[in-house]
PDB file of C-alpha atoms in Angstrom:
ATOM      1  CA  MET R 555      -2.031 -22.040 -15.985  1.00 46.00           C
ATOM      2  CA  TYR R 556      -0.771 -18.996 -13.052  1.00 57.00           C
ATOM      3  CA  ASN R 557       0.744 -21.419 -10.967  1.00 64.00           C
ATOM      4  CA  TRP R 558      -0.626 -20.599  -7.593  1.00 67.00           C
ATOM      5  CA  PRO R 559       0.142 -22.911  -5.223  1.00 68.00           C
ATOM      6  CA  PHE R 560      -2.563 -22.600  -3.007  1.00 72.00           C
ATOM      7  CA  PRO R 561      -6.299 -21.653  -5.087  1.00 64.00           C
ATOM      8  CA  ILE R 562      -7.984 -22.679  -1.838  1.00 74.00           C
ATOM      9  CA  SER R 563      -6.520 -19.210  -0.263  1.00 79.00           C
ATOM     10  CA  LEU R 564      -8.557 -17.891  -2.734  1.00 76.00           C
ATOM     11  CA  THR R 565     -11.708 -19.378  -2.058  1.00 78.00           C
ATOM     12  CA  MET R 566     -11.325 -18.466   1.940  1.00 83.00           C
ATOM     13  CA  VAL R 567     -10.177 -15.263   1.752  1.00 87.00           C
ATOM     14  CA  HIS R 568     -13.451 -14.754  -0.333  1.00 83.00           C
ATOM     15  CA  MET R 569     -15.672 -16.331   2.383  1.00 84.00           C
ATOM     16  CA  VAL R 570     -14.027 -14.300   5.504  1.00 91.00           C
ATOM     17  CA  PHE R 571     -14.445 -11.375   3.888  1.00 94.00           C
ATOM     18  CA  CYS R 572     -18.540 -12.050   3.239  1.00 89.00           C
ATOM     19  CA  ALA R 573     -18.812 -13.604   7.030  1.00 90.00           C
ATOM     20  CA  SER R 574     -17.012 -10.481   8.143  1.00 95.00           C
ATOM     21  CA  LEU R 575     -18.672  -7.828   5.973  1.00 94.00           C
ATOM     22  CA  THR R 576     -22.368  -9.255   7.287  1.00 89.00           C
ATOM     23  CA  VAL R 577     -21.397  -9.227  11.105  1.00 90.00           C
ATOM     24  CA  VAL R 578     -20.569  -5.864  10.829  1.00 93.00           C
ATOM     25  CA  LEU R 579     -23.424  -4.882   8.626  1.00 91.00           C
ATOM     26  CA  VAL R 580     -25.916  -7.021  11.123  1.00 87.00           C
ATOM     27  CA  ARG R 581     -24.069  -6.269  14.627  1.00 87.00           C
ATOM     28  CA  VAL R 582     -22.430  -3.248  14.547  1.00 91.00           C
ATOM     29  CA  LEU R 583     -24.188  -0.913  12.394  1.00 93.00           C
ATOM     30  CA  ARG R 584     -27.751  -2.559  12.507  1.00 89.00           C
ATOM     31  CA  VAL R 585     -28.363  -2.374   9.046  1.00 91.00           C
ATOM     32  CA  VAL R 586     -30.384  -5.403   9.454  1.00 82.00           C
ATOM     33  CA  ALA R 587     -32.735  -6.491  12.352  1.00 80.00           C
ATOM     34  CA  GLU R 588     -31.813  -9.690  14.070  1.00 75.00           C
ATOM     35  CA  PRO R 589     -34.090 -12.134  13.806  1.00 73.00           C
ATOM     36  CA  THR R 590     -36.562 -12.541  16.940  1.00 75.00           C
ATOM     37  CA  SER R 591     -39.374 -15.367  15.560  1.00 74.00           C
ATOM     38  CA  PRO R 592     -38.432 -17.641  15.514  1.00 76.00           C
ATOM     39  CA  PRO R 593     -35.701 -18.348  17.735  1.00 81.00           C
ATOM     40  CA  MET R 594     -32.496 -19.838  16.121  1.00 81.00           C
ATOM     41  CA  THR R 595     -31.898 -22.962  18.535  1.00 86.00           C
ATOM     42  CA  PRO R 596     -28.873 -25.288  17.559  1.00 90.00           C
ATOM     43  CA  SER R 597     -31.213 -27.745  16.231  1.00 91.00           C
ATOM     44  CA  LEU R 598     -32.725 -25.329  13.770  1.00 86.00           C
ATOM     45  CA  TYR R 599     -29.593 -23.956  12.415  1.00 86.00           C
ATOM     46  CA  ALA R 600     -28.558 -27.143  11.669  1.00 91.00           C
ATOM     47  CA  ALA R 601     -31.269 -28.355   9.886  1.00 89.00           C
ATOM     48  CA  SER R 602     -31.850 -25.237   7.843  1.00 87.00           C
ATOM     49  CA  VAL R 603     -28.825 -22.910   7.868  1.00 88.00           C
ATOM     50  CA  VAL R 604     -26.004 -25.334   7.882  1.00 92.00           C
ATOM     51  CA  PRO R 605     -27.248 -27.313   4.404  1.00 94.00           C
ATOM     52  CA  ILE R 606     -27.213 -23.733   2.730  1.00 93.00           C
ATOM     53  CA  GLY R 607     -23.580 -22.988   3.764  1.00 90.00           C
ATOM     54  CA  VAL R 608     -22.706 -26.720   3.114  1.00 92.00           C
ATOM     55  CA  LEU R 609     -24.596 -25.932  -0.353  1.00 94.00           C
ATOM     56  CA  TYR R 610     -22.383 -22.675  -0.890  1.00 91.00           C
ATOM     57  CA  ALA R 611     -19.158 -24.013  -0.610  1.00 87.00           C
ATOM     58  CA  LEU R 612     -19.790 -26.893  -3.022  1.00 91.00           C
ATOM     59  CA  SER R 613     -20.963 -24.491  -5.321  1.00 92.00           C
ATOM     60  CA  LEU R 614     -17.772 -22.455  -5.272  1.00 88.00           C
ATOM     61  CA  TRP R 615     -15.684 -25.638  -4.825  1.00 86.00           C
ATOM     62  CA  PHE R 616     -17.001 -26.679  -8.062  1.00 91.00           C
ATOM     63  CA  SER R 617     -17.225 -23.616 -10.257  1.00 90.00           C
ATOM     64  CA  ASN R 618     -13.870 -22.874  -9.078  1.00 85.00           C
ATOM     65  CA  SER R 619     -12.245 -26.834  -9.920  1.00 87.00           C
ATOM     66  CA  ALA R 620     -14.082 -26.305 -13.350  1.00 89.00           C
ATOM     67  CA  TYR R 621     -11.938 -22.926 -14.529  1.00 87.00           C
ATOM     68  CA  ILE R 622      -8.679 -25.541 -14.427  1.00 87.00           C
ATOM     69  CA  TYR R 623     -10.661 -27.388 -17.437  1.00 89.00           C
ATOM     70  CA  LEU R 624     -12.530 -24.921 -19.055  1.00 89.00           C
ATOM     71  CA  SER R 625     -12.256 -21.457 -20.534  1.00 89.00           C
ATOM     72  CA  VAL R 626     -13.973 -18.745 -18.861  1.00 89.00           C
ATOM     73  CA  SER R 627     -16.348 -17.889 -21.546  1.00 89.00           C
ATOM     74  CA  PHE R 628     -17.529 -21.605 -21.748  1.00 91.00           C
ATOM     75  CA  ILE R 629     -17.866 -21.925 -18.281  1.00 92.00           C
ATOM     76  CA  GLN R 630     -19.972 -18.352 -18.550  1.00 91.00           C
ATOM     77  CA  MET R 631     -22.316 -20.105 -21.343  1.00 91.00           C
ATOM     78  CA  LEU R 632     -22.686 -23.115 -19.209  1.00 93.00           C
ATOM     79  CA  LYS R 633     -23.719 -20.967 -15.690  1.00 94.00           C
ATOM     80  CA  ALA R 634     -27.044 -19.903 -18.007  1.00 92.00           C
ATOM     81  CA  LEU R 635     -28.003 -22.585 -17.254  1.00 93.00           C
ATOM     82  CA  MET R 636     -28.769 -21.588 -13.546  1.00 94.00           C
ATOM     83  CA  PRO R 637     -32.611 -20.271 -14.116  1.00 94.00           C
ATOM     84  CA  VAL R 638     -33.463 -24.105 -15.916  1.00 94.00           C
ATOM     85  CA  ALA R 639     -31.814 -25.776 -12.770  1.00 95.00           C
ATOM     86  CA  VAL R 640     -33.846 -23.335 -10.513  1.00 94.00           C
ATOM     87  CA  TYR R 641     -37.187 -23.635 -11.745  1.00 94.00           C
ATOM     88  CA  CYS R 642     -36.807 -27.579 -11.966  1.00 94.00           C
ATOM     89  CA  LEU R 643     -36.085 -27.843  -8.274  1.00 95.00           C
ATOM     90  CA  ALA R 644     -38.533 -25.250  -8.055  1.00 94.00           C
ATOM     91  CA  VAL R 645     -40.948 -27.145  -8.979  1.00 93.00           C
ATOM     92  CA  ALA R 646     -39.804 -30.699  -7.587  1.00 93.00           C
ATOM     93  CA  PHE R 647     -39.216 -29.081  -4.376  1.00 91.00           C
ATOM     94  CA  ARG R 648     -42.896 -27.850  -4.974  1.00 89.00           C
ATOM     95  CA  THR R 649     -41.870 -24.213  -4.634  1.00 89.00           C
ATOM     96  CA  ASP R 650     -43.271 -23.458  -7.761  1.00 89.00           C
ATOM     97  CA  SER R 651     -45.911 -24.811 -10.157  1.00 90.00           C
ATOM     98  CA  PHE R 652     -45.020 -26.152 -13.469  1.00 92.00           C
ATOM     99  CA  HIS R 653     -46.089 -23.806 -16.490  1.00 93.00           C
ATOM    100  CA  HIS R 654     -45.822 -25.220 -19.684  1.00 92.00           C
ATOM    101  CA  ALA R 655     -44.393 -21.483 -21.009  1.00 93.00           C
ATOM    102  CA  SER R 656     -41.772 -21.489 -18.311  1.00 93.00           C
ATOM    103  CA  MET R 657     -40.562 -24.985 -19.669  1.00 92.00           C
ATOM    104  CA  LEU R 658     -40.527 -23.861 -23.418  1.00 94.00           C
ATOM    105  CA  ASN R 659     -37.897 -21.338 -22.052  1.00 93.00           C
ATOM    106  CA  MET R 660     -35.643 -23.596 -20.084  1.00 93.00           C
ATOM    107  CA  LEU R 661     -36.089 -25.812 -23.024  1.00 94.00           C
ATOM    108  CA  GLY R 662     -35.210 -23.043 -25.123  1.00 94.00           C
ATOM    109  CA  ILE R 663     -32.511 -21.880 -23.053  1.00 92.00           C
ATOM    110  CA  SER R 664     -30.701 -25.241 -22.631  1.00 94.00           C
ATOM    111  CA  ALA R 665     -31.085 -25.769 -26.564  1.00 94.00           C
ATOM    112  CA  GLY R 666     -28.872 -22.621 -26.807  1.00 91.00           C
ATOM    113  CA  ILE R 667     -26.254 -23.921 -24.042  1.00 90.00           C
ATOM    114  CA  ALA R 668     -25.860 -27.410 -26.338  1.00 90.00           C
ATOM    115  CA  VAL R 669     -25.034 -25.292 -29.526  1.00 90.00           C
ATOM    116  CA  ALA R 670     -22.753 -23.617 -27.474  1.00 84.00           C
ATOM    117  CA  ALA R 671     -21.043 -26.547 -25.964  1.00 85.00           C
ATOM    118  CA  TYR R 672     -21.124 -28.039 -29.342  1.00 87.00           C
ATOM    119  CA  GLY R 673     -18.851 -25.508 -30.996  1.00 83.00           C
ATOM    120  CA  GLU R 674     -16.419 -25.200 -27.868  1.00 84.00           C
ATOM    121  CA  ALA R 675     -13.005 -25.714 -28.993  1.00 81.00           C
ATOM    122  CA  ARG R 676     -11.842 -26.463 -25.378  1.00 82.00           C
ATOM    123  CA  PHE R 677     -14.520 -28.985 -24.718  1.00 88.00           C
ATOM    124  CA  ASP R 678     -13.396 -31.572 -21.568  1.00 90.00           C
ATOM    125  CA  THR R 679     -15.933 -33.473 -20.301  1.00 92.00           C
ATOM    126  CA  PHE R 680     -14.714 -33.513 -16.556  1.00 94.00           C
ATOM    127  CA  GLY R 681     -14.568 -29.578 -16.113  1.00 92.00           C
ATOM    128  CA  VAL R 682     -18.654 -29.668 -17.811  1.00 93.00           C
ATOM    129  CA  MET R 683     -19.310 -32.167 -14.997  1.00 95.00           C
ATOM    130  CA  LEU R 684     -17.585 -30.191 -12.593  1.00 94.00           C
ATOM    131  CA  GLN R 685     -19.399 -26.742 -13.729  1.00 95.00           C
ATOM    132  CA  LEU R 686     -22.985 -28.730 -13.954  1.00 95.00           C
ATOM    133  CA  VAL R 687     -22.669 -29.824 -10.714  1.00 96.00           C
ATOM    134  CA  ALA R 688     -21.944 -26.247  -9.227  1.00 96.00           C
ATOM    135  CA  VAL R 689     -24.784 -25.037 -11.210  1.00 96.00           C
ATOM    136  CA  THR R 690     -27.089 -27.715  -9.096  1.00 97.00           C
ATOM    137  CA  ALA R 691     -25.476 -26.972  -6.018  1.00 96.00           C
ATOM    138  CA  GLU R 692     -25.902 -23.178  -6.509  1.00 96.00           C
ATOM    139  CA  ALA R 693     -29.891 -24.073  -7.841  1.00 96.00           C
ATOM    140  CA  THR R 694     -30.706 -26.021  -4.943  1.00 96.00           C
ATOM    141  CA  ARG R 695     -28.826 -23.483  -2.608  1.00 95.00           C
ATOM    142  CA  LEU R 696     -30.956 -20.769  -3.751  1.00 95.00           C
ATOM    143  CA  VAL R 697     -34.559 -22.636  -3.049  1.00 95.00           C
ATOM    144  CA  LEU R 698     -33.485 -23.770   0.007  1.00 94.00           C
ATOM    145  CA  ILE R 699     -32.925 -20.010   1.187  1.00 92.00           C
ATOM    146  CA  GLN R 700     -36.390 -19.324  -0.712  1.00 92.00           C
ATOM    147  CA  ILE R 701     -38.431 -21.763   1.479  1.00 90.00           C
ATOM    148  CA  LEU R 702     -36.167 -20.548   4.438  1.00 86.00           C
ATOM    149  CA  LEU R 703     -37.186 -17.406   3.927  1.00 84.00           C
ATOM    150  CA  THR R 704     -40.978 -17.721   2.779  1.00 85.00           C
ATOM    151  CA  GLY R 705     -41.154 -19.868   5.812  1.00 76.00           C
ATOM    152  CA  ALA R 706     -42.920 -22.399   3.504  1.00 65.00           C
ATOM    153  CA  THR R 707     -42.792 -26.126   4.053  1.00 58.00           C
ATOM    154  CA  PRO R 708     -42.913 -28.071   0.833  1.00 53.00           C
ATOM    155  CA  PRO R 709     -45.163 -31.141   1.421  1.00 50.00           C
ATOM    156  CA  PRO R 710     -43.856 -34.690   0.789  1.00 54.00           C
ATOM    157  CA  ALA R 711     -43.187 -36.247  -1.930  1.00 50.00           C
ATOM    158  CA  PRO R 712     -45.503 -39.136  -2.837  1.00 48.00           C
ATOM    159  CA  ALA R 713     -44.344 -42.788  -2.382  1.00 49.00           C
ATOM    160  CA  PRO R 714     -42.959 -43.851  -5.799  1.00 48.00           C
ATOM    161  CA  ALA R 715     -45.703 -46.170  -6.362  1.00 46.00           C
ATOM    162  CA  GLN R 716     -48.548 -43.550  -5.479  1.00 47.00           C
ATOM    163  CA  ALA R 717     -46.296 -40.983  -8.153  1.00 48.00           C
ATOM    164  CA  ASP R 718     -46.523 -44.215 -10.906  1.00 46.00           C
ATOM    165  CA  ARG R 719     -50.110 -44.737 -10.573  1.00 44.00           C
ATOM    166  CA  ASN R 720     -50.404 -40.525 -10.901  1.00 46.00           C
ATOM    167  CA  VAL R 721     -48.300 -40.905 -14.410  1.00 44.00           C
ATOM    168  CA  GLU R 722     -50.050 -43.451 -15.758  1.00 43.00           C
ATOM    169  CA  MET R 723     -53.667 -42.241 -14.854  1.00 43.00           C
ATOM    170  CA  GLY R 724     -52.362 -38.862 -16.389  1.00 47.00           C
ATOM    171  CA  LEU R 725     -51.169 -40.792 -19.170  1.00 44.00           C
ATOM    172  CA  LEU R 726     -54.865 -43.018 -19.668  1.00 45.00           C
ATOM    173  CA  SER R 727     -56.697 -40.104 -19.004  1.00 49.00           C
ATOM    174  CA  ALA R 728     -54.697 -37.973 -21.967  1.00 49.00           C
ATOM    175  CA  HIS R 729     -55.451 -41.433 -24.039  1.00 46.00           C
ATOM    176  CA  ARG R 730     -59.202 -41.635 -23.712  1.00 53.00           C
ATOM    177  CA  ARG R 731     -59.574 -37.888 -24.392  1.00 54.00           C
ATOM    178  CA  GLU R 732     -58.189 -38.132 -27.562  1.00 57.00           C
ATOM    179  CA  GLN R 733     -59.894 -41.425 -28.252  1.00 56.00           C
ATOM    180  CA  ARG R 734     -63.262 -39.298 -27.619  1.00 60.00           C
ATOM    181  CA  VAL R 735     -62.433 -36.649 -29.709  1.00 58.00           C
ATOM    182  CA  ALA R 736     -61.414 -38.776 -32.412  1.00 62.00           C
ATOM    183  CA  ALA R 737     -64.967 -40.172 -32.110  1.00 64.00           C
ATOM    184  CA  GLY R 738     -66.641 -36.815 -31.955  1.00 64.00           C
ATOM    185  CA  ASP R 739     -68.212 -37.500 -28.592  1.00 58.00           C
ATOM    186  CA  GLU R 740     -65.873 -34.285 -27.137  1.00 53.00           C
ATOM    187  CA  ALA R 741     -64.426 -31.100 -28.579  1.00 55.00           C
ATOM    188  CA  ALA R 742     -60.929 -30.705 -29.031  1.00 52.00           C
ATOM    189  CA  PRO R 743     -58.750 -28.809 -27.174  1.00 52.00           C
ATOM    190  CA  GLY R 744     -58.473 -25.131 -28.088  1.00 49.00           C
ATOM    191  CA  SER R 745     -61.676 -25.510 -30.133  1.00 49.00           C
TER     192      SER R 745
END
């Protein structure tokens, strides 16, 4: 659009500025105390900080690439999916618990964005996919930062076979409960 031949340089300037400001605030002005516990070993750094940095770079890359294909206003509408992505990933990583009311809010946000996408004049599937990948990378980064800051380690996910059994048992118990309510053996929920 503007025929700027070096678009990655803008992202590089952004990252250099952020890194420089962080070094000045932490090491020179000592606005934030350097963490002492646990000690930051190279293996801990590689396991906890590097993935967050990689996700941030991916988020910037895909988000900036989406501007080639989509209008700025439509990209801002797609960025409104961020709370939905963060909530879903937080539930998946088990840093937040599932709540029906929250999920209804997320469905409302998603429906509004679907309406905006339906009415978009310059809709480009590839651009939308780039922006959705950027939103997913940013949401994952935010959940990992939450895990890093709270020191919580999410429990391992159950094996797929166990997860399938849990879902089946939940469906069967709900079906049995409906049968008992229909037969009059049990009071209906909420009554």
